[in-house]
Amino acid sequence: MNKIFEIPLYAYERSPDQDAPAPVRHPVVVIGAGPIGLAAAIDLAQDDVPVVVLDDNDKVSFGSRAICFAKRPLEILDRLGCGHEMVEKGVKWDVGKVFFDTRKVFEFNLLPEDGHEFPAFINLQQYYFEEYLVNRVRQLQDAGKPIEIRGQNRVEAIGTHDDHVKLEVATPEDSYTLEADWLIACDGAGSPTRRMLGLDFVGRVFEDNFLIADVVMEADFPTERWFWFDPPFNRGQSALLHKQPDGVWRIDLQLGWDIDKEEEKKPENVIPRLKAMLGEDVEFELEWVSIYTFQCRRMEKFRHGRVIFAGDAAHQVSPFGARGANSGVQDTDNLVWKLKLVIEGKAPETLLESYDTERIHGADENILNSTRSTDFITPKSEMSRILRDAVLDLAEEHDFARPLVNSGRLSVPCTYDGSPLNTADALEDGPARTRPGAPCPDAPLVDGFLLPKLAGKFTLLTIDADAPDHFEESGIEVTRLALSVKDDKSLALKQRYLGVAPSAVYLIRPDQHVAARRESWNENIFRTAVRRATGQE
Amino acid sequence: MADLILTPNIDGPDDFYADLLAAHEGLSKEESDALNARLILVLANHIGDRKALAQAITAAKAKD
């Protein structure tokens, strides 16, 4: 009984709201204290927007669940004040091996680009991820920030109104009514909020089951991602072996759709499978076994009046590519600065429509990628299997076939091309990776890294260009960050932000996405860009 | 982006066709299917150009 996921981290406590004569109204209520709900709440509370998180449980995630966290979410977590803890605890890896049947087909090295503060990926159990977020909540509370988590508070009914939401909340003692100006639903793929509101959850449906086992073992497997297509120990399916902190290894065995879940979960069925995979003489202990079922689908709209959905509640993907939790954190990164401006009366409510536009774009990209991976990993017809096997056979001998091997396209941040918040690109021949809509890539500076200097506010990034140090447009404060390629020893800034241009001025949103860019400052153009980026144009 | 060549372009068409048949000589249906699949991928990579590849897929589709 010493696993972190067995200890109540936010045990039920009676709230004064339960004894209030009339329902208490909160600016924001979040349903779900998972990775996405906690990220949303921390983001709000850091900027003094009061927030209450309701969770029907009182513990962090049971079992490891999401284990692979990508650079962009780590950068976002750094902005939320807990990115470094995750990286210190997490397992960093660069090498992956791909096996087909009994043969190693090839291996790859992610060769992460230099000049970033955060690694390309870490592996970390979801329960640690949530624990560090809960720790951050406690830290904010100690600093007097308006945030609370109410454990064992289950929302049983939701009433929607034009300007608020009414919630019936059940607790171990009694039920009470709560009101919220805004409700953020982060209650997972089976979202009770979605069900209570009778909302759709459709799209391209794909169904499969995975046996997920966390195994504690003293094994001399290297810290690498090993992926099998059609191995002898799991015929016709796939398998994955990946290392987590504390000597815990994650094993995913694809089982197909038509299986008896209860049978498959029994240790007498799981252990022989694992022995066949790891070798008869490897000693291991099963920490956690689960059967995971997924579908690739999303809601038609993520925002429904005063109720906004984020994470798996809004969209669900296959696990290939680690696009679940990673994309959910990007949802709240996109949503929270907009919601703050709306709550403060600095932007119209219509700004939130861009959350739908931008994150549906992101969800569709994730669904497309993970569906393609799934089609490669589990061919749906005889010919698709023949072609898949041909790719794997050729990949063993020929480089050209290796990019066709799809064992999951790992999560990368979405560029919001075509977003109504973007101003047309005006930096001639500027690098494509920093075009309007793109997330800013990190770069080393004389005193640290670029991204922490762009966090949580509108920034005017100037590189060898003049501009005012500060300006305000329609209530939006913009602060300049002045840099020069003279200090750019690694040339990362030049390569990532200038290309062949001699100078550049970038308008960067609070979520570190580019809103506008051109070679030099122009007051009229940038003021218009600020209004556009905040839904006022 | 080049257009797909759909006019005669193989030097010695009978020789090429004989080579293709010879490659399948003695193979089971399963082995032949696998060979064809590998061959498609090798040739597709050689072409590379996505527009030409899309035109090739269209050209290869059976007419209704």
XYZ file of C-alpha atoms in Angstrom:
601
model
C 0.000 0.000 0.000
C 2.801 2.446 -0.717
C 2.093 3.228 -4.349
C 1.388 6.885 -4.945
C -1.794 6.018 -6.789
C -3.229 4.279 -3.746
C -2.978 7.302 -1.421
C -5.743 9.941 -1.376
C -4.032 13.172 -2.431
C -7.099 15.363 -2.246
C -9.343 13.696 0.282
C -12.900 14.913 0.725
C -13.302 17.927 2.977
C -16.510 19.768 3.643
C -16.662 23.054 1.748
C -18.462 26.137 3.107
C -20.333 26.098 -0.229
C -22.222 23.037 1.032
C -23.710 25.072 3.880
C -24.327 28.306 1.974
C -27.969 29.484 2.025
C -27.919 30.051 -1.753
C -25.767 28.377 -4.436
C -22.321 29.959 -4.561
C -21.179 31.240 -7.971
C -17.538 30.688 -9.029
C -15.872 32.273 -12.058
C -14.555 28.917 -13.303
C -15.256 25.328 -12.302
C -13.202 22.491 -13.788
C -14.564 18.943 -13.785
C -11.811 16.347 -13.545
C -8.487 16.473 -11.663
C -6.584 14.549 -14.326
C -3.609 15.997 -16.217
C -5.784 18.296 -18.331
C -8.106 19.592 -15.611
C -5.206 20.333 -13.281
C -3.236 22.070 -16.044
C -6.252 24.279 -16.818
C -6.790 25.139 -13.158
C -3.126 25.968 -12.497
C -3.006 28.153 -15.592
C -6.025 30.152 -14.358
C -4.977 30.398 -10.727
C -1.450 31.538 -11.570
C -3.083 34.636 -13.009
C -5.443 35.029 -10.055
C -8.600 33.744 -11.748
C -10.410 31.811 -8.982
C -10.983 28.180 -9.899
C -12.538 25.115 -8.261
C -11.672 21.612 -9.494
C -14.237 18.884 -8.829
C -13.245 15.221 -9.032
C -15.320 12.155 -8.273
C -12.187 10.446 -6.924
C -9.510 11.541 -4.465
C -6.384 9.958 -5.946
C -4.108 10.357 -8.926
C -4.384 8.098 -11.970
C -4.563 4.394 -11.107
C -1.676 2.716 -12.950
C 0.735 4.356 -15.344
C -1.701 5.084 -18.246
C -0.239 7.957 -20.312
C 3.541 7.556 -20.097
C 5.142 9.436 -22.955
C 5.336 13.223 -22.720
C 6.595 15.349 -25.577
C 8.624 18.551 -25.654
C 5.732 20.950 -26.251
C 3.654 19.841 -23.244
C 6.806 19.979 -21.115
C 7.362 23.559 -22.233
C 3.766 24.337 -21.297
C 4.253 22.684 -17.913
C 7.324 24.818 -17.406
C 5.095 27.860 -17.880
C 2.779 26.289 -15.274
C 5.697 25.922 -12.868
C 6.356 22.182 -12.862
C 8.147 21.201 -16.094
C 11.569 20.638 -14.560
C 10.348 18.183 -11.910
C 8.856 16.046 -14.656
C 12.094 16.011 -16.657
C 14.228 15.201 -13.608
C 12.064 12.225 -12.700
C 11.338 11.093 -16.259
C 13.309 8.640 -18.369
C 14.868 10.262 -21.436
C 15.273 8.160 -24.548
C 16.434 8.656 -28.140
C 16.802 5.186 -29.622
C 14.000 3.048 -30.975
C 14.157 -0.451 -32.427
C 11.635 -2.001 -34.775
C 11.172 -5.769 -34.966
C 9.189 -7.809 -37.484
C 8.432 -11.401 -36.538
C 11.730 -12.547 -34.991
C 14.049 -10.110 -36.800
C 15.233 -6.624 -35.919
C 14.330 -4.616 -39.010
C 16.116 -1.408 -38.106
C 16.808 1.044 -35.331
C 16.487 4.801 -35.269
C 17.781 7.662 -33.176
C 15.484 10.644 -32.647
C 18.622 12.837 -32.730
C 16.862 15.691 -30.988
C 17.721 19.149 -32.272
C 20.149 21.126 -30.093
C 19.283 24.413 -28.479
C 16.099 23.449 -26.651
C 15.678 23.542 -22.885
C 13.418 20.481 -22.882
C 14.069 17.014 -24.332
C 12.115 15.595 -27.264
C 10.362 13.070 -25.011
C 10.339 11.708 -21.512
C 8.631 8.641 -20.174
C 6.833 9.257 -16.910
C 3.910 7.477 -15.298
C 0.712 9.512 -15.404
C 0.445 9.169 -11.618
C 3.712 11.095 -11.195
C 2.592 13.643 -13.756
C -0.599 14.222 -11.765
C 1.214 14.179 -8.444
C 3.530 16.989 -9.565
C 0.527 18.969 -10.764
C -1.181 18.465 -7.393
C 2.049 19.588 -5.680
C 1.981 22.698 -7.828
C -1.627 23.336 -6.786
C -0.558 23.113 -3.125
C 2.315 25.504 -3.805
C -0.103 28.006 -5.365
C -2.461 27.636 -2.407
C 0.428 28.343 -0.031
C 1.126 31.492 -2.032
C -2.510 32.531 -1.550
C -3.680 31.809 -5.083
C -7.411 31.105 -5.533
C -7.421 27.395 -6.397
C -8.966 24.365 -4.716
C -9.470 20.680 -5.524
C -12.571 19.069 -4.097
C -12.138 15.308 -3.938
C -15.126 12.944 -4.005
C -17.288 15.692 -5.476
C -19.228 14.066 -8.274
C -21.264 16.210 -10.650
C -24.666 14.570 -11.079
C -26.588 17.136 -13.086
C -25.768 20.183 -15.175
C -28.094 23.010 -16.061
C -26.911 25.362 -18.777
C -27.895 29.014 -18.962
C -26.843 31.913 -21.193
C -24.432 33.374 -18.682
C -23.722 30.558 -16.238
C -23.908 26.860 -15.492
C -25.621 25.213 -12.529
C -24.170 22.002 -11.074
C -25.626 19.420 -8.727
C -22.702 17.916 -6.844
C -22.835 14.721 -4.777
C -20.390 14.235 -1.896
C -19.984 11.453 0.687
C -22.091 13.604 3.057
C -24.756 15.306 0.970
C -25.478 16.981 -2.345
C -25.182 20.690 -3.007
C -25.673 23.158 -5.811
C -22.876 25.186 -7.291
C -22.834 27.780 -10.041
C -20.066 28.684 -12.457
C -19.682 31.475 -14.975
C -17.620 29.020 -17.014
C -17.307 25.256 -16.848
C -14.319 23.394 -18.276
C -15.050 19.685 -18.678
C -11.885 17.572 -18.506
C -13.586 14.383 -17.404
C -12.023 11.969 -19.862
C -13.054 9.864 -22.837
C -16.195 8.656 -21.093
C -17.046 12.255 -20.088
C -20.175 12.241 -17.871
C -20.525 15.962 -18.686
C -20.822 15.180 -22.371
C -23.385 12.501 -21.634
C -25.418 14.689 -19.273
C -25.600 17.406 -21.909
C -26.571 14.823 -24.557
C -23.737 15.862 -26.859
C -22.339 13.909 -29.770
C -18.986 12.105 -29.873
C -18.570 10.965 -33.438
C -16.050 10.666 -36.208
C -14.049 7.905 -37.742
C -14.524 5.022 -35.400
C -11.765 2.511 -34.898
C -11.875 -0.010 -32.145
C -9.168 -2.133 -30.594
C -8.052 -3.473 -27.248
C -4.654 -3.315 -25.632
C -3.370 -5.270 -22.722
C -1.258 -2.802 -20.781
C 1.065 -4.210 -18.178
C 3.469 -2.408 -15.875
C 6.184 -4.802 -14.897
C 8.841 -4.240 -12.245
C 12.017 -6.068 -13.168
C 15.766 -5.971 -12.917
C 16.368 -6.402 -16.611
C 19.282 -5.379 -18.746
C 17.071 -4.099 -21.551
C 18.425 -0.728 -22.671
C 16.483 2.528 -22.313
C 14.986 2.309 -25.779
C 11.588 2.056 -27.393
C 11.130 -1.455 -28.780
C 8.251 -2.083 -31.125
C 7.261 -5.422 -32.632
C 5.111 -6.114 -35.650
C 3.618 -9.592 -35.660
C 5.965 -11.129 -33.052
C 5.817 -14.854 -32.216
C 4.596 -14.017 -28.699
C 1.663 -11.948 -30.017
C 0.872 -13.286 -33.484
C -0.839 -10.967 -35.923
C -0.694 -8.064 -33.464
C 1.823 -5.519 -32.180
C 3.802 -5.119 -28.979
C 5.689 -2.303 -27.295
C 8.305 -2.278 -24.546
C 9.249 1.025 -22.971
C 11.040 2.033 -19.788
C 9.542 4.180 -17.049
C 11.137 5.535 -13.858
C 11.646 3.265 -10.795
C 12.531 0.120 -12.790
C 8.989 -0.093 -14.157
C 8.624 -1.308 -17.728
C 5.553 -0.637 -19.805
C 4.415 -3.460 -22.036
C 1.568 -2.903 -24.498
C 0.184 -5.957 -26.253
C -2.422 -5.359 -28.892
C -5.218 -7.900 -28.614
C -7.633 -7.022 -31.415
C -11.291 -6.198 -30.978
C -13.093 -9.497 -30.455
C -11.692 -10.682 -27.121
C -12.878 -11.612 -23.663
C -11.484 -8.748 -21.582
C -11.970 -10.364 -18.186
C -10.197 -13.554 -19.301
C -7.296 -11.671 -20.864
C -6.709 -9.646 -17.696
C -6.264 -12.694 -15.453
C -2.659 -13.130 -14.263
C -2.670 -16.789 -15.392
C -3.208 -15.512 -18.945
C -1.034 -12.391 -18.725
C 2.075 -13.975 -17.199
C 2.654 -16.631 -19.913
C 2.369 -13.913 -22.565
C 4.945 -11.777 -20.767
C 7.277 -14.734 -20.246
C 7.112 -15.540 -23.953
C 8.078 -11.934 -24.651
C 10.727 -11.325 -21.986
C 12.205 -14.825 -21.725
C 11.356 -17.663 -19.349
C 14.088 -16.855 -16.840
C 13.436 -13.124 -16.409
C 12.103 -12.376 -12.931
C 9.374 -9.771 -12.830
C 6.510 -8.529 -10.739
C 3.237 -7.269 -12.196
C 2.490 -3.793 -10.846
C -0.632 -3.061 -12.849
C -2.590 -4.660 -15.671
C -5.363 -3.068 -17.618
C -7.230 -3.528 -20.861
C -7.416 -0.300 -22.763
C -10.027 0.259 -25.428
C -10.037 3.257 -27.690
C -11.841 4.853 -30.545
C -10.682 7.667 -32.810
C -13.359 10.342 -32.630
C -14.140 13.843 -31.513
C -16.980 16.148 -30.608
C -18.309 18.246 -33.443
C -17.721 21.375 -31.350
C -15.658 21.676 -28.152
C -17.438 24.766 -26.871
C -21.120 24.674 -26.003
C -22.022 28.080 -24.599
C -20.540 28.316 -21.119
C -19.359 24.685 -21.143
C -15.986 24.013 -22.765
C -14.547 20.545 -23.303
C -10.820 19.735 -23.298
C -8.619 16.645 -23.537
C -10.073 13.164 -24.009
C -13.541 14.484 -23.125
C -13.418 16.390 -26.433
C -11.407 14.017 -28.597
C -10.005 10.515 -28.395
C -7.189 8.938 -30.387
C -5.366 5.622 -30.524
C -2.366 5.417 -28.199
C 0.115 5.260 -31.094
C 2.079 8.487 -31.083
C 1.323 9.603 -27.524
C -1.236 12.089 -28.753
C -3.772 11.881 -25.916
C -2.505 13.683 -22.820
C 0.006 15.611 -24.936
C -2.751 17.159 -27.035
C -4.992 17.754 -24.016
C -2.359 19.938 -22.360
C -2.197 21.911 -25.604
C -5.989 22.354 -25.463
C -5.860 24.137 -22.131
C -2.758 26.083 -23.201
C -4.861 27.393 -26.080
C -8.021 27.946 -24.063
C -6.927 29.523 -20.813
C -5.390 32.800 -22.020
C -8.460 33.415 -24.137
C -10.822 32.657 -21.266
C -8.835 34.972 -18.984
C -9.180 37.856 -21.447
C -12.914 37.197 -21.794
C -13.387 37.041 -18.003
C -11.425 40.282 -17.593
C -13.618 41.898 -20.249
C -10.602 42.567 -22.495
C -11.781 40.381 -25.348
C -15.226 39.486 -26.684
C -16.732 36.094 -25.922
C -16.387 35.294 -29.627
C -12.621 34.923 -29.071
C -13.477 31.499 -27.642
C -14.706 30.406 -31.059
C -11.051 30.332 -32.079
C -10.488 27.666 -29.406
C -12.846 25.475 -31.396
C -11.217 26.343 -34.728
C -7.653 25.863 -33.548
C -8.029 22.817 -31.348
C -10.386 20.993 -33.714
C -7.636 21.504 -36.297
C -5.232 19.942 -33.766
C -7.594 17.078 -32.936
C -8.140 16.267 -36.597
C -4.388 16.192 -37.178
C -3.957 13.822 -34.229
C -6.841 11.605 -35.306
C -5.451 11.448 -38.860
C -1.963 10.509 -37.672
C -3.062 7.970 -35.124
C -5.556 6.390 -37.532
C -2.830 5.986 -40.151
C -0.549 4.378 -37.568
C -3.345 2.053 -36.554
C -3.969 1.087 -40.188
C -0.286 0.240 -40.598
C -0.008 -1.649 -37.334
C -3.222 -3.631 -37.811
C -3.881 -4.024 -41.528
C -7.583 -4.249 -42.274
C -7.422 -6.275 -45.504
C -5.252 -8.978 -47.008
C -3.645 -6.531 -49.442
C -2.964 -3.952 -46.764
C -1.166 -6.666 -44.806
C 0.853 -7.670 -47.898
C 1.908 -4.062 -48.487
C 2.696 -3.517 -44.794
C 4.859 -6.650 -44.697
C 6.591 -5.553 -47.915
C 7.507 -2.224 -46.262
C 8.940 -4.055 -43.243
C 10.858 -6.555 -45.378
C 12.375 -3.785 -47.487
C 13.166 -1.639 -44.430
C 15.548 -4.295 -43.187
C 17.814 -3.779 -46.208
C 16.942 -0.413 -47.693
C 16.878 3.031 -46.102
C 14.183 4.271 -48.419
C 11.489 2.063 -46.889
C 12.132 3.127 -43.285
C 10.104 6.365 -43.390
C 7.131 4.261 -44.495
C 7.290 2.163 -41.318
C 4.624 3.607 -39.030
C 4.727 2.407 -35.440
C 3.248 5.710 -34.254
C 4.068 9.256 -35.365
C 5.081 10.857 -32.112
C 3.197 13.898 -30.935
C 4.318 17.217 -32.371
C 2.579 20.521 -31.729
C 0.000 21.716 -34.186
C 0.506 24.848 -36.298
C -2.726 26.830 -36.495
C -2.566 27.508 -40.224
C -5.582 29.460 -41.397
C -6.613 30.539 -37.883
C -8.712 33.732 -37.792
C -6.283 35.033 -35.132
C -3.319 35.002 -37.544
C -2.124 37.991 -39.510
C -0.851 37.043 -42.968
C 2.856 36.206 -43.028
C 4.836 39.305 -44.035
C 8.387 38.081 -43.353
C 9.646 37.362 -46.824
C 11.344 33.936 -47.052
C 11.049 33.618 -43.273
C 11.484 30.113 -41.810
C 8.329 28.028 -42.317
C 8.515 26.648 -38.783
C 7.844 30.102 -37.290
C 5.066 31.208 -39.660
C 1.918 32.726 -38.112
C 0.043 30.018 -36.217
C 3.196 28.049 -35.364
C 4.345 27.357 -31.808
C 7.611 29.175 -31.119
C 10.590 26.834 -31.142
C 12.949 27.309 -28.227
C 16.430 28.810 -28.672
C 19.356 29.337 -26.318
C 19.961 32.945 -25.223
C 22.825 34.540 -23.343
C 20.885 34.163 -20.095
C 18.888 30.961 -20.421
C 16.312 30.021 -23.017
C 13.832 31.910 -25.168
C 10.515 30.279 -24.279
C 10.353 31.209 -20.576
C 10.642 34.843 -21.681
C 7.563 34.521 -23.882
C 5.306 32.976 -21.282
C 1.786 34.019 -20.418
C 1.566 37.434 -22.083
C 1.634 39.084 -25.484
C 5.246 39.645 -26.503
C 6.773 41.643 -29.311
C 9.944 39.731 -30.164
C 12.371 41.906 -32.092
C 15.535 40.553 -33.635
C 17.838 43.383 -34.734
C 14.797 45.625 -35.200
C 13.542 48.752 -33.440
C 10.150 48.884 -31.747
C 8.591 50.420 -28.647
C 9.421 48.591 -25.420
C 5.799 48.528 -24.453
C 2.427 49.363 -25.935
C -1.222 48.810 -25.193
C -3.903 48.108 -27.742
C -7.590 47.758 -26.851
C -6.725 46.756 -23.295
C -4.036 44.236 -24.317
C -0.548 44.877 -22.941
C 2.341 44.017 -25.232
C 5.915 43.869 -23.948
C 8.961 43.822 -26.143
C 11.753 41.260 -25.952
C 14.719 42.660 -27.881
C 17.297 40.169 -29.169
C 20.182 40.304 -31.591
C 21.929 37.708 -33.699
C 25.187 39.216 -32.414
C 24.558 37.236 -29.209
C 23.367 34.149 -31.076
C 26.453 31.941 -30.959
C 24.637 28.731 -31.872
C 22.790 30.501 -34.728
C 19.603 28.826 -33.494
C 17.738 32.142 -33.264
C 18.803 33.136 -36.761
C 17.918 29.776 -38.270
C 14.600 29.473 -36.466
C 13.343 33.076 -36.631
C 15.172 34.966 -39.400
C 16.232 32.641 -42.180
C 17.628 34.970 -44.830
C 15.874 38.062 -43.412
C 18.209 40.686 -41.840
C 15.738 41.421 -39.031
C 12.308 40.440 -37.770
C 9.483 41.549 -35.499
C 7.178 38.846 -34.168
C 3.920 39.252 -32.260
C 3.681 36.220 -29.972
C 0.551 35.098 -28.138
C 0.463 34.119 -24.450
C 0.486 30.448 -25.514
C 3.768 31.046 -27.389
C 2.230 30.729 -30.840
C 3.155 33.276 -33.510
C 0.334 35.744 -34.317
C 2.133 37.957 -36.847
C 5.608 38.658 -38.220
C 7.340 41.033 -40.615
C 10.806 42.403 -41.191
C 10.359 45.647 -39.255
C 8.060 47.429 -36.823
C 4.946 49.099 -38.168
C 2.650 50.508 -35.512
C -0.569 50.306 -37.471
C 0.026 46.752 -38.651
C 0.972 45.406 -35.228
C -1.904 47.165 -33.458
C -4.273 45.566 -35.947
C -2.537 42.209 -35.383
C -3.104 42.478 -31.615
C -6.798 43.184 -32.156
C -7.043 40.280 -34.590
C -5.253 37.889 -32.224
C -7.754 38.749 -29.497
C -10.882 38.438 -31.603
C -11.432 42.212 -31.846
C -10.880 42.647 -35.590
C 6.481 18.141 -60.239
C 6.608 16.102 -63.409
C 3.643 14.520 -65.133
C 3.446 10.741 -65.253
C 4.813 9.296 -68.473
C 2.029 7.369 -70.196
C 3.671 6.998 -73.599
C 6.080 4.126 -74.415
C 9.195 4.696 -72.315
C 10.826 1.277 -71.762
C 13.785 0.396 -73.895
C 13.235 -3.243 -74.935
C 9.675 -3.823 -73.709
C 9.711 -7.579 -74.439
C 12.895 -8.053 -72.444
C 11.484 -6.134 -69.471
C 8.258 -8.164 -69.567
C 10.216 -11.404 -69.680
C 12.275 -10.258 -66.661
C 9.072 -9.508 -64.784
C 7.622 -12.958 -65.525
C 10.921 -14.647 -64.699
C 10.962 -12.978 -61.289
C 7.645 -14.676 -60.508
C 8.690 -18.066 -61.931
C 8.168 -20.868 -59.415
C 6.715 -18.629 -56.721
C 3.528 -19.411 -54.831
C 0.637 -16.941 -55.067
C 1.611 -15.603 -51.631
C 5.255 -15.136 -52.606
C 4.257 -13.474 -55.868
C 1.918 -11.062 -54.069
C 4.757 -10.143 -51.713
C 7.165 -9.643 -54.622
C 4.686 -7.392 -56.411
C 4.175 -5.353 -53.259
C 7.924 -4.873 -52.772
C 8.308 -3.995 -56.425
C 5.593 -1.327 -56.237
C 7.302 0.264 -53.234
C 10.756 0.197 -54.843
C 9.425 1.766 -58.037
C 7.321 4.316 -56.160
C 10.379 5.468 -54.252
C 12.305 5.797 -57.504
C 9.558 8.022 -58.937
C 9.294 9.978 -55.707
C 7.171 12.763 -57.188
C 3.806 12.687 -55.383
C 1.910 14.111 -58.336
C 3.247 11.423 -60.668
C 2.473 8.760 -58.066
C -1.111 9.986 -57.695
C -1.487 9.935 -61.483
C -0.074 6.405 -61.549
C -2.623 5.210 -58.999
C -5.400 6.761 -61.071
C -4.031 5.258 -64.301
C -3.810 1.813 -62.710
C -7.382 1.811 -61.379
C -9.758 -0.354 -63.407
C -12.229 1.568 -65.540
C -15.894 1.098 -64.666
